[in-house]
């Protein structure tokens, strides 16, 4: 492995045949990735912190303590905001760029955090939750898109997965913050208000970073795009990238009609790509990840561990495993491939959910000391889910759409993720009460089988392919225009390279 730097650059990546691109080959790209990934940290922190904060909110507001509806609303209003933010975020990204979208998300999130911290009553708190949700929704679209468009195709998957690492890291951080502020006056206000800090940090760091070079070339200034791209690629690769961007721009200019949401369903190749991307996002949630993340203390107690402290400690271990598993995924996704990683992940998820189901069936039948089987099932679930179905849907969605539709489709698919997230979060306990916890996990296991079939049938391998090569796959799948052999060769290249 060698790295070649040129005077005055931030460390060009050499694309020669004897050079291997790694995640640390270019500190400039790595810096863009880390700063953009703070949006993922906000995402993860917000989804995790409310579980602990709610305990203390109930102590301060009698109305919340007496109303399950208010408690559910406080939790779920951020998800409602995220749906709206994700839906609008696609249009904002296309119209104003990835950088401005990030800055907007930071402002909204920081303001919402401060509103929550100072909320005099539950209703102002709910408004603050809506605002932070809006910021998270925009960030959930923008961060993976920005990273993908600044990353060389050889390491794009791993760099986009860094955003997922920040999400899982944010969830783990939220549990640590919850523990840190338990003995501090104004406990929940600190828990929720401190989230403004990373948003403010990202805002100021982002001011010094460039716009996505791909967006610059297509929408604003070719010369500015070339300046940014020259810090990412050596001259040989830079010429290739500019040729691809030129072709993409020419094709976009030939479209007579402006891009619209209806195009996603009207144009066959876009429809196929969106169906695949949105399907992955939905299956990510419906295979139960946020059941585990939101309700792991409850699941542990359902398994027979009545101690609140032990339940919280085991949940902290689950969150740490989620973050560690994502690191494994980052290292595998560009070597093993998106498709194979998802299929391997879903296989393990299926067996883990079966183990959880068996544990609860045994517990309900009167068997003693089976709680550790459930804990083992939780641990195995995270170990299999985090490296695959955690990062793969976000990575695939950042690279399967044509330039003109990347913002719109990315926003729509992220909205599908948030809607699915809300359905799972709001239904798990009710379904468990209705049919039993064992059958609930059996249902999730069945969904994981359906997800496996979906990946086999619809998800192409995009590892190592350029955006133009991925776009060609969808066109040939849609129209079968006599170039099927070329499409197959691209698919094979992605799987073998």
XYZ file of C-alpha atoms in Angstrom:
497
model
C 0.000 0.000 0.000
C 1.435 3.367 -0.945
C 0.196 6.907 -0.722
C 1.376 9.633 -3.024
C 0.976 13.298 -2.217
C 1.562 16.233 -4.529
C 2.823 19.640 -3.418
C 0.012 22.004 -2.495
C -2.627 19.276 -2.398
C -4.440 17.656 0.474
C -3.156 14.265 -0.526
C -4.180 12.988 -3.945
C -5.271 9.418 -4.350
C -3.156 7.627 -6.908
C -5.256 5.389 -9.141
C -2.343 3.562 -10.730
C -2.528 -0.184 -11.049
C 0.072 -0.693 -8.314
C -1.722 1.577 -5.875
C -4.512 0.624 -3.539
C -7.033 3.152 -2.305
C -7.808 2.877 1.400
C -9.946 4.887 3.810
C -6.857 6.733 5.043
C -5.272 7.370 1.639
C -6.634 10.916 1.522
C -7.087 12.934 4.694
C -9.131 15.511 2.782
C -11.833 12.963 1.890
C -11.687 11.509 5.390
C -12.197 14.989 6.870
C -15.250 15.618 4.681
C -16.645 12.252 5.749
C -16.185 12.814 9.488
C -17.682 16.313 9.475
C -20.652 15.255 7.367
C -21.062 12.214 9.615
C -21.833 14.442 12.602
C -25.317 14.533 11.091
C -25.494 10.803 11.791
C -24.386 11.452 15.373
C -27.361 13.806 15.818
C -29.617 11.139 14.319
C -28.393 8.449 16.727
C -28.309 10.651 19.817
C -31.844 11.879 19.357
C -33.271 8.385 18.850
C -31.514 7.090 21.980
C -31.650 9.905 24.525
C -35.409 10.112 24.926
C -35.678 6.652 26.531
C -33.802 7.854 29.625
C -35.024 11.445 29.586
C -38.665 10.362 29.603
C -38.293 8.846 33.084
C -37.424 12.273 34.504
C -39.874 14.208 32.327
C -42.624 12.146 33.958
C -41.350 13.227 37.387
C -41.494 16.930 36.459
C -44.795 16.964 34.571
C -47.709 15.255 36.302
C -49.764 15.382 33.096
C -47.132 13.304 31.287
C -46.924 10.791 34.116
C -50.701 10.300 34.002
C -51.018 10.080 30.211
C -49.579 7.290 28.091
C -50.680 9.284 25.045
C -48.497 12.274 26.028
C -45.541 9.955 26.641
C -45.983 8.326 23.224
C -46.368 11.750 21.608
C -43.153 13.064 23.181
C -41.270 10.033 21.866
C -42.863 9.824 18.434
C -43.064 13.544 17.547
C -39.377 13.483 16.607
C -40.128 10.642 14.190
C -42.979 12.667 12.683
C -40.588 15.597 12.238
C -37.988 13.294 10.719
C -40.489 12.058 8.124
C -41.274 15.633 7.102
C -37.597 16.620 7.159
C -36.547 13.639 5.062
C -39.304 14.272 2.502
C -38.378 17.956 2.179
C -34.655 17.226 2.479
C -34.463 15.629 -0.950
C -35.793 18.759 -2.645
C -33.622 21.044 -0.495
C -30.513 19.039 -1.445
C -31.270 19.219 -5.153
C -32.246 22.896 -5.159
C -29.690 24.404 -2.771
C -26.933 21.803 -2.421
C -25.708 19.380 0.199
C -23.749 21.971 2.179
C -26.647 24.390 2.670
C -28.946 21.505 3.540
C -26.504 20.442 6.277
C -26.262 23.975 7.663
C -30.052 24.263 7.715
C -30.385 20.919 9.502
C -27.875 22.060 12.155
C -29.726 25.321 12.824
C -33.093 23.583 13.159
C -31.681 20.818 15.356
C -29.791 23.174 17.687
C -32.814 25.452 18.051
C -35.071 22.462 18.770
C -32.642 21.168 21.406
C -32.659 24.515 23.205
C -36.463 24.679 23.029
C -36.658 21.238 24.669
C -34.143 22.171 27.367
C -36.156 25.226 28.355
C -39.648 23.803 27.865
C -42.030 25.091 30.589
C -44.674 22.466 29.809
C -45.104 19.211 27.849
C -46.544 20.969 24.808
C -43.508 23.190 24.237
C -41.386 20.064 24.739
C -43.378 18.323 21.997
C -42.761 21.298 19.685
C -39.034 21.026 20.402
C -39.145 17.304 19.595
C -40.790 18.138 16.260
C -38.023 20.634 15.451
C -35.152 18.263 16.250
C -36.950 15.632 14.180
C -37.037 18.006 11.216
C -33.287 18.540 11.555
C -32.590 14.824 11.877
C -34.758 14.072 8.823
C -32.864 16.524 6.607
C -29.515 15.251 7.942
C -30.471 11.612 7.338
C -30.803 12.395 3.615
C -27.913 14.818 3.281
C -25.008 13.156 5.104
C -24.828 9.879 3.121
C -25.402 11.745 -0.152
C -22.630 14.278 0.521
C -20.169 11.542 1.515
C -21.023 9.351 -1.481
C -20.501 12.187 -3.964
C -17.102 13.078 -2.528
C -15.844 9.493 -2.205
C -13.887 7.427 -4.760
C -16.011 4.483 -5.888
C -13.474 1.970 -4.500
C -14.118 3.054 -0.895
C -17.516 4.743 -1.230
C -19.366 2.031 0.696
C -17.072 2.175 3.702
C -17.077 5.959 3.853
C -20.884 6.161 3.612
C -21.043 3.497 6.322
C -19.060 5.866 8.544
C -22.289 7.855 8.782
C -24.019 4.742 10.131
C -21.164 4.341 12.632
C -21.879 7.876 13.794
C -25.569 6.952 14.203
C -24.770 3.927 16.363
C -22.102 5.915 18.185
C -24.680 8.619 18.874
C -27.033 6.037 20.356
C -24.276 4.739 22.629
C -23.337 8.313 23.589
C -26.948 9.043 24.502
C -26.961 6.166 27.009
C -23.720 7.440 28.556
C -25.115 10.986 28.787
C -28.295 9.665 30.379
C -26.199 7.944 33.053
C -23.970 11.018 33.537
C -26.846 13.409 34.240
C -28.943 11.194 36.499
C -27.758 13.016 39.644
C -27.649 16.531 38.154
C -30.452 19.062 38.833
C -32.582 19.548 35.728
C -31.625 16.055 34.575
C -33.730 15.676 31.428
C -33.137 19.287 30.360
C -29.391 18.621 30.226
C -29.917 15.304 28.438
C -31.932 16.939 25.660
C -30.182 20.325 25.561
C -26.618 19.019 25.229
C -27.549 17.682 21.771
C -27.182 21.249 20.474
C -23.399 21.080 20.955
C -22.516 18.687 18.073
C -24.975 20.526 15.801
C -23.224 23.833 16.492
C -19.798 22.213 16.010
C -20.846 20.754 12.661
C -22.308 24.085 11.532
C -19.025 25.950 12.005
C -16.869 23.163 10.573
C -19.158 22.894 7.553
C -18.636 26.575 6.760
C -15.034 25.719 5.842
C -15.874 22.691 3.694
C -16.826 22.740 0.006
C -20.116 21.852 -1.602
C -20.395 18.354 -3.067
C -18.226 18.406 -6.221
C -20.861 16.487 -8.166
C -23.607 18.974 -7.247
C -21.290 21.890 -8.090
C -20.543 20.488 -11.540
C -24.171 19.697 -12.353
C -25.878 22.725 -10.819
C -23.532 25.638 -10.225
C -19.872 25.915 -11.259
C -17.660 23.492 -13.182
C -14.513 25.358 -12.145
C -15.370 25.091 -8.437
C -16.118 21.409 -8.898
C -12.737 20.813 -10.548
C -10.937 22.515 -7.641
C -12.603 20.151 -5.165
C -12.140 17.061 -7.347
C -8.446 17.840 -7.786
C -8.016 17.385 -4.041
C -9.645 13.948 -4.248
C -8.181 12.394 -7.421
C -4.836 12.328 -9.208
C -4.790 13.894 -12.717
C -5.581 10.604 -14.492
C -8.593 9.817 -12.362
C -9.652 13.464 -12.394
C -9.959 13.332 -16.175
C -12.096 10.190 -15.963
C -14.391 11.751 -13.360
C -14.821 14.910 -15.435
C -15.696 12.849 -18.514
C -18.371 10.997 -16.545
C -19.759 14.231 -15.102
C -19.818 15.818 -18.534
C -21.827 12.898 -19.928
C -24.229 13.023 -16.982
C -24.715 16.768 -17.406
C -25.350 16.417 -21.140
C -27.954 13.734 -20.508
C -29.669 15.873 -17.876
C -29.761 18.870 -20.206
C -31.470 16.748 -22.855
C -34.438 16.155 -20.564
C -37.157 18.546 -21.603
C -39.163 18.447 -18.395
C -38.050 19.516 -14.955
C -37.454 16.746 -12.455
C -40.549 15.977 -10.382
C -41.706 13.477 -7.789
C -44.051 11.942 -10.376
C -41.017 11.024 -12.508
C -39.947 8.572 -9.815
C -43.028 6.472 -10.587
C -43.424 7.373 -14.264
C -39.901 6.545 -15.510
C -39.347 2.797 -15.335
C -35.650 2.704 -14.447
C -36.115 5.325 -11.714
C -39.108 3.400 -10.383
C -37.069 0.185 -10.181
C -34.211 1.930 -8.383
C -36.563 3.602 -5.900
C -38.444 0.349 -5.250
C -35.138 -1.318 -4.404
C -33.868 1.521 -2.229
C -37.129 2.076 -0.371
C -37.601 -1.664 0.098
C -34.200 -1.952 1.759
C -35.020 0.954 4.082
C -38.358 -0.607 5.061
C -36.858 -4.053 5.687
C -34.092 -2.483 7.781
C -36.774 -1.362 10.236
C -39.252 -4.233 9.936
C -36.585 -6.819 10.758
C -36.676 -5.270 14.226
C -33.573 -3.142 14.832
C -35.364 -0.334 16.625
C -37.419 -2.854 18.564
C -34.073 -3.866 20.018
C -32.694 -0.313 20.397
C -35.846 1.291 21.850
C -37.029 -1.591 23.972
C -33.922 -3.592 24.918
C -34.352 -2.781 28.658
C -37.989 -3.879 28.403
C -37.040 -7.070 26.532
C -34.425 -7.885 29.171
C -37.021 -7.422 31.909
C -39.540 -9.490 29.950
C -36.925 -12.258 29.986
C -36.960 -12.277 33.778
C -34.278 -9.738 34.804
C -36.301 -7.390 37.002
C -33.458 -5.076 38.064
C -33.621 -1.692 36.311
C -29.867 -1.223 36.692
C -29.073 -4.608 35.144
C -31.525 -3.955 32.303
C -29.900 -0.568 31.564
C -26.400 -2.046 31.772
C -27.250 -4.851 29.340
C -28.854 -2.271 27.032
C -25.637 -0.233 27.129
C -23.740 -3.364 26.081
C -26.215 -3.842 23.206
C -25.594 -0.256 22.037
C -21.820 -0.745 22.240
C -22.057 -3.955 20.195
C -24.133 -2.080 17.616
C -21.376 0.504 17.193
C -18.623 -2.139 17.113
C -20.548 -4.186 14.540
C -20.811 -1.129 12.313
C -17.011 -0.815 12.340
C -16.858 -4.400 11.073
C -19.349 -3.484 8.347
C -17.227 -0.520 7.252
C -14.294 -2.869 6.692
C -16.366 -5.476 4.851
C -18.722 -3.489 2.637
C -16.182 -2.540 -0.044
C -14.481 -5.962 0.003
C -17.374 -8.346 0.581
C -19.935 -6.280 -1.325
C -23.310 -4.763 -0.431
C -25.461 -7.659 -1.628
C -23.475 -10.486 -0.011
C -23.147 -8.533 3.224
C -26.907 -7.942 3.397
C -27.687 -11.605 2.709
C -25.203 -12.843 5.326
C -26.578 -10.334 7.819
C -30.193 -11.381 7.242
C -29.303 -15.059 7.641
C -27.870 -14.365 11.080
C -30.766 -12.058 11.985
C -33.228 -14.873 11.181
C -31.534 -17.389 13.498
C -31.149 -14.754 16.254
C -34.858 -13.905 16.146
C -35.737 -17.612 16.251
C -33.540 -17.931 19.365
C -35.302 -14.941 20.979
C -38.665 -16.440 20.106
C -37.733 -19.826 21.609
C -36.505 -18.129 24.801
C -39.831 -16.393 25.337
C -41.847 -19.504 24.448
C -39.877 -21.430 27.088
C -40.285 -18.628 29.623
C -44.067 -18.516 29.093
C -44.210 -22.298 29.486
C -42.723 -22.075 32.977
C -39.102 -23.001 32.304
C -36.707 -21.357 34.755
C -33.412 -19.602 34.053
C -34.016 -19.068 30.324
C -33.491 -15.303 30.460
C -29.883 -15.643 29.363
C -31.061 -17.312 26.161
C -32.948 -14.105 25.350
C -29.900 -11.991 26.200
C -27.784 -14.225 23.952
C -30.390 -13.796 21.200
C -30.193 -10.002 21.556
C -26.392 -10.079 21.409
C -26.348 -12.314 18.323
C -29.008 -10.177 16.660
C -26.873 -7.053 16.995
C -23.721 -8.951 15.994
C -25.359 -9.974 12.698
C -27.472 -6.902 12.006
C -24.961 -4.123 12.659
C -22.326 -5.024 10.009
C -24.866 -5.667 7.226
C -28.438 -4.421 7.384
C -27.263 -1.424 9.397
C -25.049 0.257 6.757
C -26.133 -1.472 3.515
C -29.519 0.284 2.993
C -27.992 3.737 3.492
C -24.998 2.946 1.283
C -27.108 1.494 -1.542
C -29.510 4.446 -1.427
C -26.623 6.895 -1.712
C -25.416 5.370 -5.002
C -28.292 3.792 -6.993
C -30.088 6.927 -8.223
C -29.176 9.078 -11.239
C -27.781 12.507 -10.402
C -30.961 14.403 -11.253
C -33.060 12.215 -8.936
C -30.576 11.501 -6.156
C -31.973 14.120 -3.801
C -35.642 13.368 -4.442
C -35.291 9.591 -4.295
C -32.925 9.727 -1.344
C -35.419 11.858 0.554
C -38.354 9.618 -0.323
C -36.534 6.432 0.682
C -35.385 8.011 3.960
C -39.020 8.947 4.591
C -39.955 5.289 4.098
C -37.328 4.422 6.725
C -38.776 6.887 9.238
C -42.358 5.771 8.617
C -41.326 2.151 9.093
C -39.404 3.175 12.216
C -42.525 4.813 13.648
C -44.705 1.782 12.892
C -42.265 -0.571 14.633
C -41.774 1.727 17.639
C -45.511 2.208 18.146
C -46.596 -1.384 17.547
C -44.054 -3.671 19.238
C -45.443 -3.576 22.775
C -49.043 -3.729 21.547
C -48.337 -6.751 19.327
C -46.423 -8.430 22.158
C -49.420 -7.902 24.461
C -51.804 -9.271 21.829
C -50.006 -12.410 20.622
C -47.127 -12.844 23.082
C -43.470 -11.878 22.879
C -42.436 -15.238 21.418
C -44.821 -14.938 18.495
C -43.824 -11.305 17.981
C -40.202 -12.304 17.412
C -41.391 -15.163 15.207
C -43.203 -12.602 13.030
C -39.987 -10.562 12.774
C -38.113 -13.744 11.798
C -40.636 -14.283 8.989
C -40.082 -10.713 7.810
C -36.322 -11.362 7.716
C -36.966 -14.287 5.347
C -38.984 -11.963 3.090
C -36.142 -9.428 3.262
C -33.650 -12.114 2.182
C -35.811 -12.913 -0.842
C -36.129 -9.207 -1.662
C -32.356 -8.715 -1.701
C -31.867 -11.805 -3.886
C -34.505 -10.657 -6.374
C -33.997 -6.900 -6.603
C -30.700 -5.604 -5.178
C -27.763 -5.458 -7.631
C -24.157 -5.463 -6.443
C -22.843 -1.892 -6.720
C -19.444 -2.423 -5.126
C -16.732 -0.562 -7.034
C -19.078 0.739 -9.752
C -19.248 4.380 -10.804
C -22.550 6.249 -10.618
C -22.840 6.014 -14.406
C -22.324 2.243 -14.384
C -24.993 1.830 -11.705
C -27.409 3.977 -13.732
C -26.788 1.774 -16.764
C -27.791 -1.310 -14.751
C -31.236 0.147 -14.061
C -31.754 1.180 -17.682
C -30.904 -2.282 -18.925
C -33.076 -3.944 -16.291
C -35.941 -1.673 -17.241
C -35.756 -1.826 -21.016
C -33.624 -4.832 -21.970
C -32.278 -2.738 -24.833
C -30.019 -5.357 -26.307
C -27.169 -4.556 -23.968
C -28.021 -7.165 -21.393
C -24.620 -8.779 -21.665
C -22.955 -5.491 -20.780
C -25.230 -5.145 -17.746
C -24.326 -8.635 -16.607
C -20.653 -7.847 -16.978
C -21.108 -4.775 -14.801
C -22.891 -6.830 -12.175
C -20.121 -9.431 -12.240
C -17.480 -6.728 -12.044
C -19.157 -5.365 -8.937
C -19.230 -8.776 -7.300
C -15.715 -9.872 -8.217
C -13.694 -6.672 -7.957
